[in-house]
Coordinates of C-alpha atoms and ligand atoms in Angstrom, one line a residue:
M19 CA -5.1 -90.6 12.4
E20 CA -8.2 -89.8 14.4
L21 CA -8.1 -86.6 16.5
K22 CA -8.6 -88.5 19.7
E23 CA -5.5 -90.7 19.0
Q24 CA -3.3 -87.6 18.5
I25 CA -4.0 -86.5 22.0
D26 CA -1.0 -86.9 24.4
K27 CA -2.5 -88.8 27.3
E28 CA 0.3 -87.5 29.6
K29 CA -0.7 -83.9 29.0
I30 CA -4.4 -83.9 29.6
P31 CA -5.6 -80.7 31.1
V32 CA -6.7 -81.2 34.7
H33 CA -9.4 -78.6 34.6
V34 CA -11.4 -77.6 31.5
A35 CA -13.7 -74.6 31.7
V36 CA -16.3 -73.8 29.0
I37 CA -18.4 -70.8 28.2
M38 CA -21.3 -72.5 26.3
D39 CA -22.5 -69.7 24.0
G40 CA -24.5 -69.4 20.8
N41 CA -27.7 -71.3 21.6
G42 CA -30.0 -68.4 20.7
R43 CA -28.2 -67.7 17.3
W44 CA -28.3 -71.4 16.5
A45 CA -32.1 -71.5 16.9
R46 CA -32.6 -68.1 15.1
R47 CA -30.6 -69.4 12.1
Q48 CA -33.2 -72.1 11.7
G49 CA -36.1 -69.8 12.2
K50 CA -36.9 -71.3 15.6
P51 CA -37.5 -69.7 19.0
R52 CA -34.3 -69.2 21.0
V53 CA -35.4 -71.8 23.5
E54 CA -35.0 -74.5 20.9
G55 CA -31.3 -73.7 20.9
H56 CA -31.1 -74.3 24.6
R57 CA -32.9 -77.6 24.2
H58 CA -30.4 -78.7 21.6
G59 CA -27.5 -77.5 23.7
V60 CA -28.2 -80.4 26.1
R61 CA -26.7 -82.9 23.6
A62 CA -23.5 -80.8 23.5
V63 CA -23.3 -80.8 27.3
R64 CA -23.6 -84.6 27.3
E65 CA -21.0 -85.0 24.5
V66 CA -18.4 -82.7 26.1
T67 CA -18.9 -84.2 29.6
E68 CA -18.5 -87.8 28.3
A69 CA -15.5 -86.9 26.2
A70 CA -13.8 -85.1 29.1
A71 CA -14.4 -88.0 31.5
E72 CA -13.1 -90.5 28.9
L73 CA -9.9 -88.5 28.4
G74 CA -9.2 -88.3 32.1
V75 CA -10.0 -84.6 32.7
R76 CA -10.6 -84.3 36.4
Y77 CA -12.6 -81.1 36.5
L78 CA -15.0 -79.7 33.9
T79 CA -16.7 -76.4 34.6
L80 CA -19.6 -75.3 32.5
F81 CA -21.0 -71.8 32.5
A82 CA -24.7 -72.5 32.2
F83 CA -26.3 -69.3 33.5
S84 CA -24.8 -65.9 34.5
T85 CA -26.0 -63.4 37.1
E86 CA -26.5 -61.1 34.1
N87 CA -28.7 -63.7 32.3
W88 CA -31.5 -63.0 34.8
Q89 CA -32.2 -59.8 32.8
R90 CA -33.3 -61.9 29.8
P91 CA -37.0 -62.1 28.9
R92 CA -38.9 -63.9 31.6
E93 CA -40.1 -66.7 29.2
E94 CA -36.5 -67.5 28.3
V95 CA -35.3 -67.5 31.9
N96 CA -38.3 -69.8 32.8
A97 CA -37.6 -72.1 29.9
L98 CA -33.9 -72.4 30.9
M99 CA -34.8 -73.2 34.6
G100 CA -37.3 -75.8 33.4
L101 CA -34.7 -77.3 31.1
L102 CA -32.3 -77.5 34.0
V103 CA -34.6 -79.4 36.2
N104 CA -35.5 -81.9 33.4
T105 CA -31.8 -82.3 32.5
L106 CA -30.7 -82.9 36.1
N107 CA -33.4 -85.6 36.5
S108 CA -32.7 -87.3 33.2
E109 CA -28.9 -87.2 33.5
V110 CA -28.3 -88.6 37.0
E111 CA -28.1 -92.1 35.7
T112 CA -25.4 -91.1 33.1
L113 CA -23.5 -89.2 35.8
M114 CA -23.5 -92.3 38.0
K115 CA -22.6 -94.6 35.2
N116 CA -19.6 -92.4 34.3
G117 CA -18.4 -91.8 37.8
I118 CA -19.1 -88.1 37.7
A119 CA -19.7 -86.0 40.8
L120 CA -21.8 -82.9 40.3
H121 CA -20.9 -79.6 42.0
A122 CA -22.3 -76.1 41.6
I123 CA -21.0 -72.6 42.0
G124 CA -22.8 -69.3 41.9
D125 CA -25.6 -67.5 43.8
L126 CA -27.5 -70.8 44.2
E127 CA -30.0 -69.3 46.7
S128 CA -31.4 -67.1 43.9
L129 CA -32.5 -70.1 41.8
P130 CA -36.2 -71.1 41.9
P131 CA -36.8 -73.5 44.8
E132 CA -37.5 -76.4 42.5
V133 CA -34.2 -76.0 40.6
H134 CA -32.3 -75.5 43.8
A135 CA -33.8 -78.6 45.4
N136 CA -33.1 -80.8 42.3
L137 CA -29.6 -79.5 42.1
M138 CA -28.8 -80.2 45.7
K139 CA -30.3 -83.7 45.4
T140 CA -28.1 -84.5 42.3
V141 CA -25.1 -83.1 44.1
R142 CA -25.8 -85.4 47.1
E143 CA -26.5 -88.4 45.0
T144 CA -23.3 -88.1 43.0
A145 CA -21.0 -86.9 45.8
S146 CA -19.0 -90.1 46.1
N147 CA -18.2 -90.4 42.4
Q148 CA -14.4 -90.1 41.8
R149 CA -13.7 -90.1 38.1
M150 CA -14.5 -86.4 37.3
T151 CA -16.1 -83.4 39.0
L152 CA -18.6 -81.6 36.8
I153 CA -19.0 -78.0 38.1
L154 CA -22.1 -76.1 36.9
A155 CA -21.8 -72.3 37.2
L156 CA -25.4 -71.2 37.8
S157 CA -26.4 -67.7 38.5
Y158 CA -22.7 -67.2 38.6
S159 CA -20.6 -64.0 38.1
A160 CA -17.0 -63.7 39.0
R161 CA -17.3 -60.2 40.4
C162 CA -20.1 -61.5 42.8
E163 CA -17.9 -64.4 43.8
I164 CA -14.9 -62.1 44.5
T165 CA -17.0 -59.6 46.4
R166 CA -18.5 -62.3 48.5
A167 CA -15.1 -63.6 49.3
A168 CA -13.9 -60.2 50.4
R169 CA -17.0 -59.8 52.6
L170 CA -16.4 -63.2 54.3
L171 CA -12.8 -62.4 54.8
A172 CA -13.5 -59.0 56.3
Q173 CA -15.9 -60.7 58.7
D174 CA -13.2 -63.1 59.8
V175 CA -10.7 -60.3 60.2
K176 CA -13.3 -58.4 62.3
A177 CA -13.9 -61.4 64.4
G178 CA -10.2 -61.7 65.1
K179 CA -9.8 -65.0 63.3
I180 CA -7.2 -63.6 60.8
Q181 CA -4.8 -60.7 60.9
P182 CA -4.8 -58.4 57.8
D183 CA -1.1 -59.2 57.2
E184 CA -2.0 -63.0 57.0
I185 CA -4.0 -62.3 53.8
D186 CA -2.1 -63.7 50.8
E187 CA -3.3 -65.1 47.4
K188 CA -3.8 -68.5 48.8
R189 CA -5.8 -67.3 51.8
F190 CA -7.9 -65.1 49.6
A191 CA -8.6 -68.0 47.1
S192 CA -9.8 -70.1 50.0
Y193 CA -12.8 -67.8 50.3
L194 CA -13.8 -68.3 46.7
Q195 CA -16.4 -71.0 45.8
T196 CA -13.8 -72.8 43.8
R197 CA -11.6 -73.2 46.9
D198 CA -11.0 -76.9 46.4
I199 CA -10.7 -76.8 42.7
P200 CA -7.4 -76.2 40.8
D201 CA -7.4 -73.2 38.3
P202 CA -8.6 -74.1 34.8
D203 CA -5.8 -75.1 32.4
I204 CA -7.9 -74.2 29.3
L205 CA -11.0 -72.1 28.9
I206 CA -13.1 -72.7 25.8
R207 CA -15.7 -70.2 24.4
T208 CA -17.9 -71.1 21.5
S209 CA -19.9 -68.9 19.1
G210 CA -17.1 -66.6 18.0
E211 CA -17.4 -64.2 20.9
Y212 CA -14.0 -63.0 22.2
R213 CA -14.8 -62.1 25.8
I214 CA -15.0 -63.5 29.3
S215 CA -18.4 -62.3 30.3
N216 CA -17.7 -62.2 34.0
F217 CA -16.6 -65.9 34.3
L218 CA -13.9 -67.1 36.7
L219 CA -11.9 -63.8 36.6
W220 CA -9.6 -64.7 39.5
Q221 CA -9.1 -68.3 38.4
I222 CA -8.1 -67.7 34.8
A223 CA -5.1 -65.6 35.5
Y224 CA -2.8 -68.1 33.6
T225 CA -5.4 -70.2 31.8
E226 CA -5.0 -70.9 28.1
L227 CA -7.8 -69.4 26.1
Y228 CA -9.4 -71.2 23.1
F229 CA -12.1 -69.7 20.9
T230 CA -14.2 -71.5 18.3
Q231 CA -16.7 -70.1 15.8
K232 CA -19.0 -73.1 16.3
L233 CA -22.3 -72.5 18.1
W234 CA -22.8 -74.5 21.3
P235 CA -25.6 -76.8 20.0
D236 CA -23.2 -78.0 17.2
I237 CA -20.4 -78.9 19.6
R238 CA -19.5 -82.6 19.7
K239 CA -16.7 -84.7 21.2
E240 CA -14.4 -84.0 18.3
D241 CA -14.5 -80.3 19.1
L242 CA -13.2 -81.0 22.6
Y243 CA -10.4 -83.1 21.1
E244 CA -9.5 -80.3 18.8
A245 CA -9.3 -77.8 21.7
I246 CA -7.2 -80.1 23.8
L247 CA -4.8 -80.8 20.9
D248 CA -4.4 -77.0 20.4
Y249 CA -3.8 -76.6 24.1
Q250 CA -1.1 -79.4 24.0
H251 CA 0.9 -77.4 21.5
R252 CA 1.1 -74.3 23.6
E253 CA 4.0 -73.4 25.8
R254 CA 2.9 -72.3 29.3
R255 CA 5.6 -70.1 30.5
F256 CA 4.0 -68.5 33.6
G257 CA 6.2 -65.5 33.2
R258 CA 9.5 -67.4 32.7
I259 CA 11.3 -67.9 29.4
S260 CA 11.2 -70.9 27.1
E261 CA 14.6 -72.2 28.0
Q262 CA 13.5 -72.4 31.6
V263 CA 10.3 -74.2 31.2
N264 CA 11.4 -76.5 28.3
P265 CA 15.2 -76.9 28.5
D266 CA 15.1 -80.0 26.3
N267 CA 13.9 -77.9 23.3
H268 CA 16.9 -75.7 23.5
R269 CA 19.8 -78.1 23.8
Ligands
IPE301 C1 -25.7 -69.5 25.7 O1 -26.3 -69.2 24.6 C2 -26.6 -70.0 26.8 C3 -26.9 -69.1 27.9 C4 -26.3 -67.9 28.0 C5 -27.8 -69.4 28.9 P1 -27.1 -67.8 24.3 O2 -28.5 -67.9 24.8 O3 -26.3 -66.7 24.9 O4 -27.0 -67.7 22.8 P2 -26.7 -66.4 21.9 O5 -25.4 -65.9 22.4 O6 -27.8 -65.4 22.1 O7 -26.7 -66.9 20.5
IPE302 C1 -22.2 -65.9 28.9 O1 -22.9 -65.9 27.7 C2 -23.0 -66.7 30.0 C3 -23.2 -68.1 29.7 C4 -22.7 -68.8 28.7 C5 -24.0 -68.8 30.6 P1 -23.8 -64.6 27.4 O2 -24.4 -64.9 26.0 O3 -24.7 -64.3 28.4 O4 -22.7 -63.5 27.3 P2 -22.7 -62.0 26.7 O5 -23.7 -61.3 27.4 O6 -23.0 -62.1 25.2 O7 -21.3 -61.5 26.9
MG303 MG1 -24.7 -65.6 24.3

């Protein structure tokens, strides 16, 4: 049976998050400049986005550029920013066709003006699409996001809008950029690195982690199917015991 057909349509993760890693190594292995890896990564973005929308995933978050990535060589940063503008322009049609709304998180003000303008334009144009929300994490780092939330919250306390004893997890999370988005059910990282690299630290408290050796430019729809199948075989206990979360398996 094909992988896709083995997927239980009743247990599709609501939110899939992905750390797209390994572009540079993909290019290097072929004796090409790193930028070539980023260029070929666009196809993988398209495949995973389409596959997720087809399966009924409601939120797909892609880590495209971290705050720390600004420290890379200037040519690589420039090439990535250029690629982003081109991809936004070339993919709007596909987003519209597939009913996908684009959203972005991160320190967006620090993006070059052209990138920022293109991003906001695409976000506006796709805003009423309902099938899936594609969230791009750009110039994003979780510690920046959490620190910013703390700052905004402190300002509201100072202004008398909230009392300190009214601050609970739900209230705190409402100051994060992901406030209207449920926590990821699964986080996928490609390229065989086993770390989080400052991605969604607050939100992944109970997310299922999935790692693959494949480099991002080699990722296709089938790889998403594999990850989701793996996810569907896990038991999410959230601190409870198996008998509580799956009584039917223990009768
Ligand atoms: C991921 O691939 C893309 C970005 C971080 C922008 P890398 O560029 O990190 O590729 P490797 O990890 O060096 O192979
Ligand atoms: C994480 O990848 C950031 C993105 C995928 C955008 P990196 O390649 O920057 O991560 P580290 O530095 O190797 O952990
Ligand atoms: Mg990397």
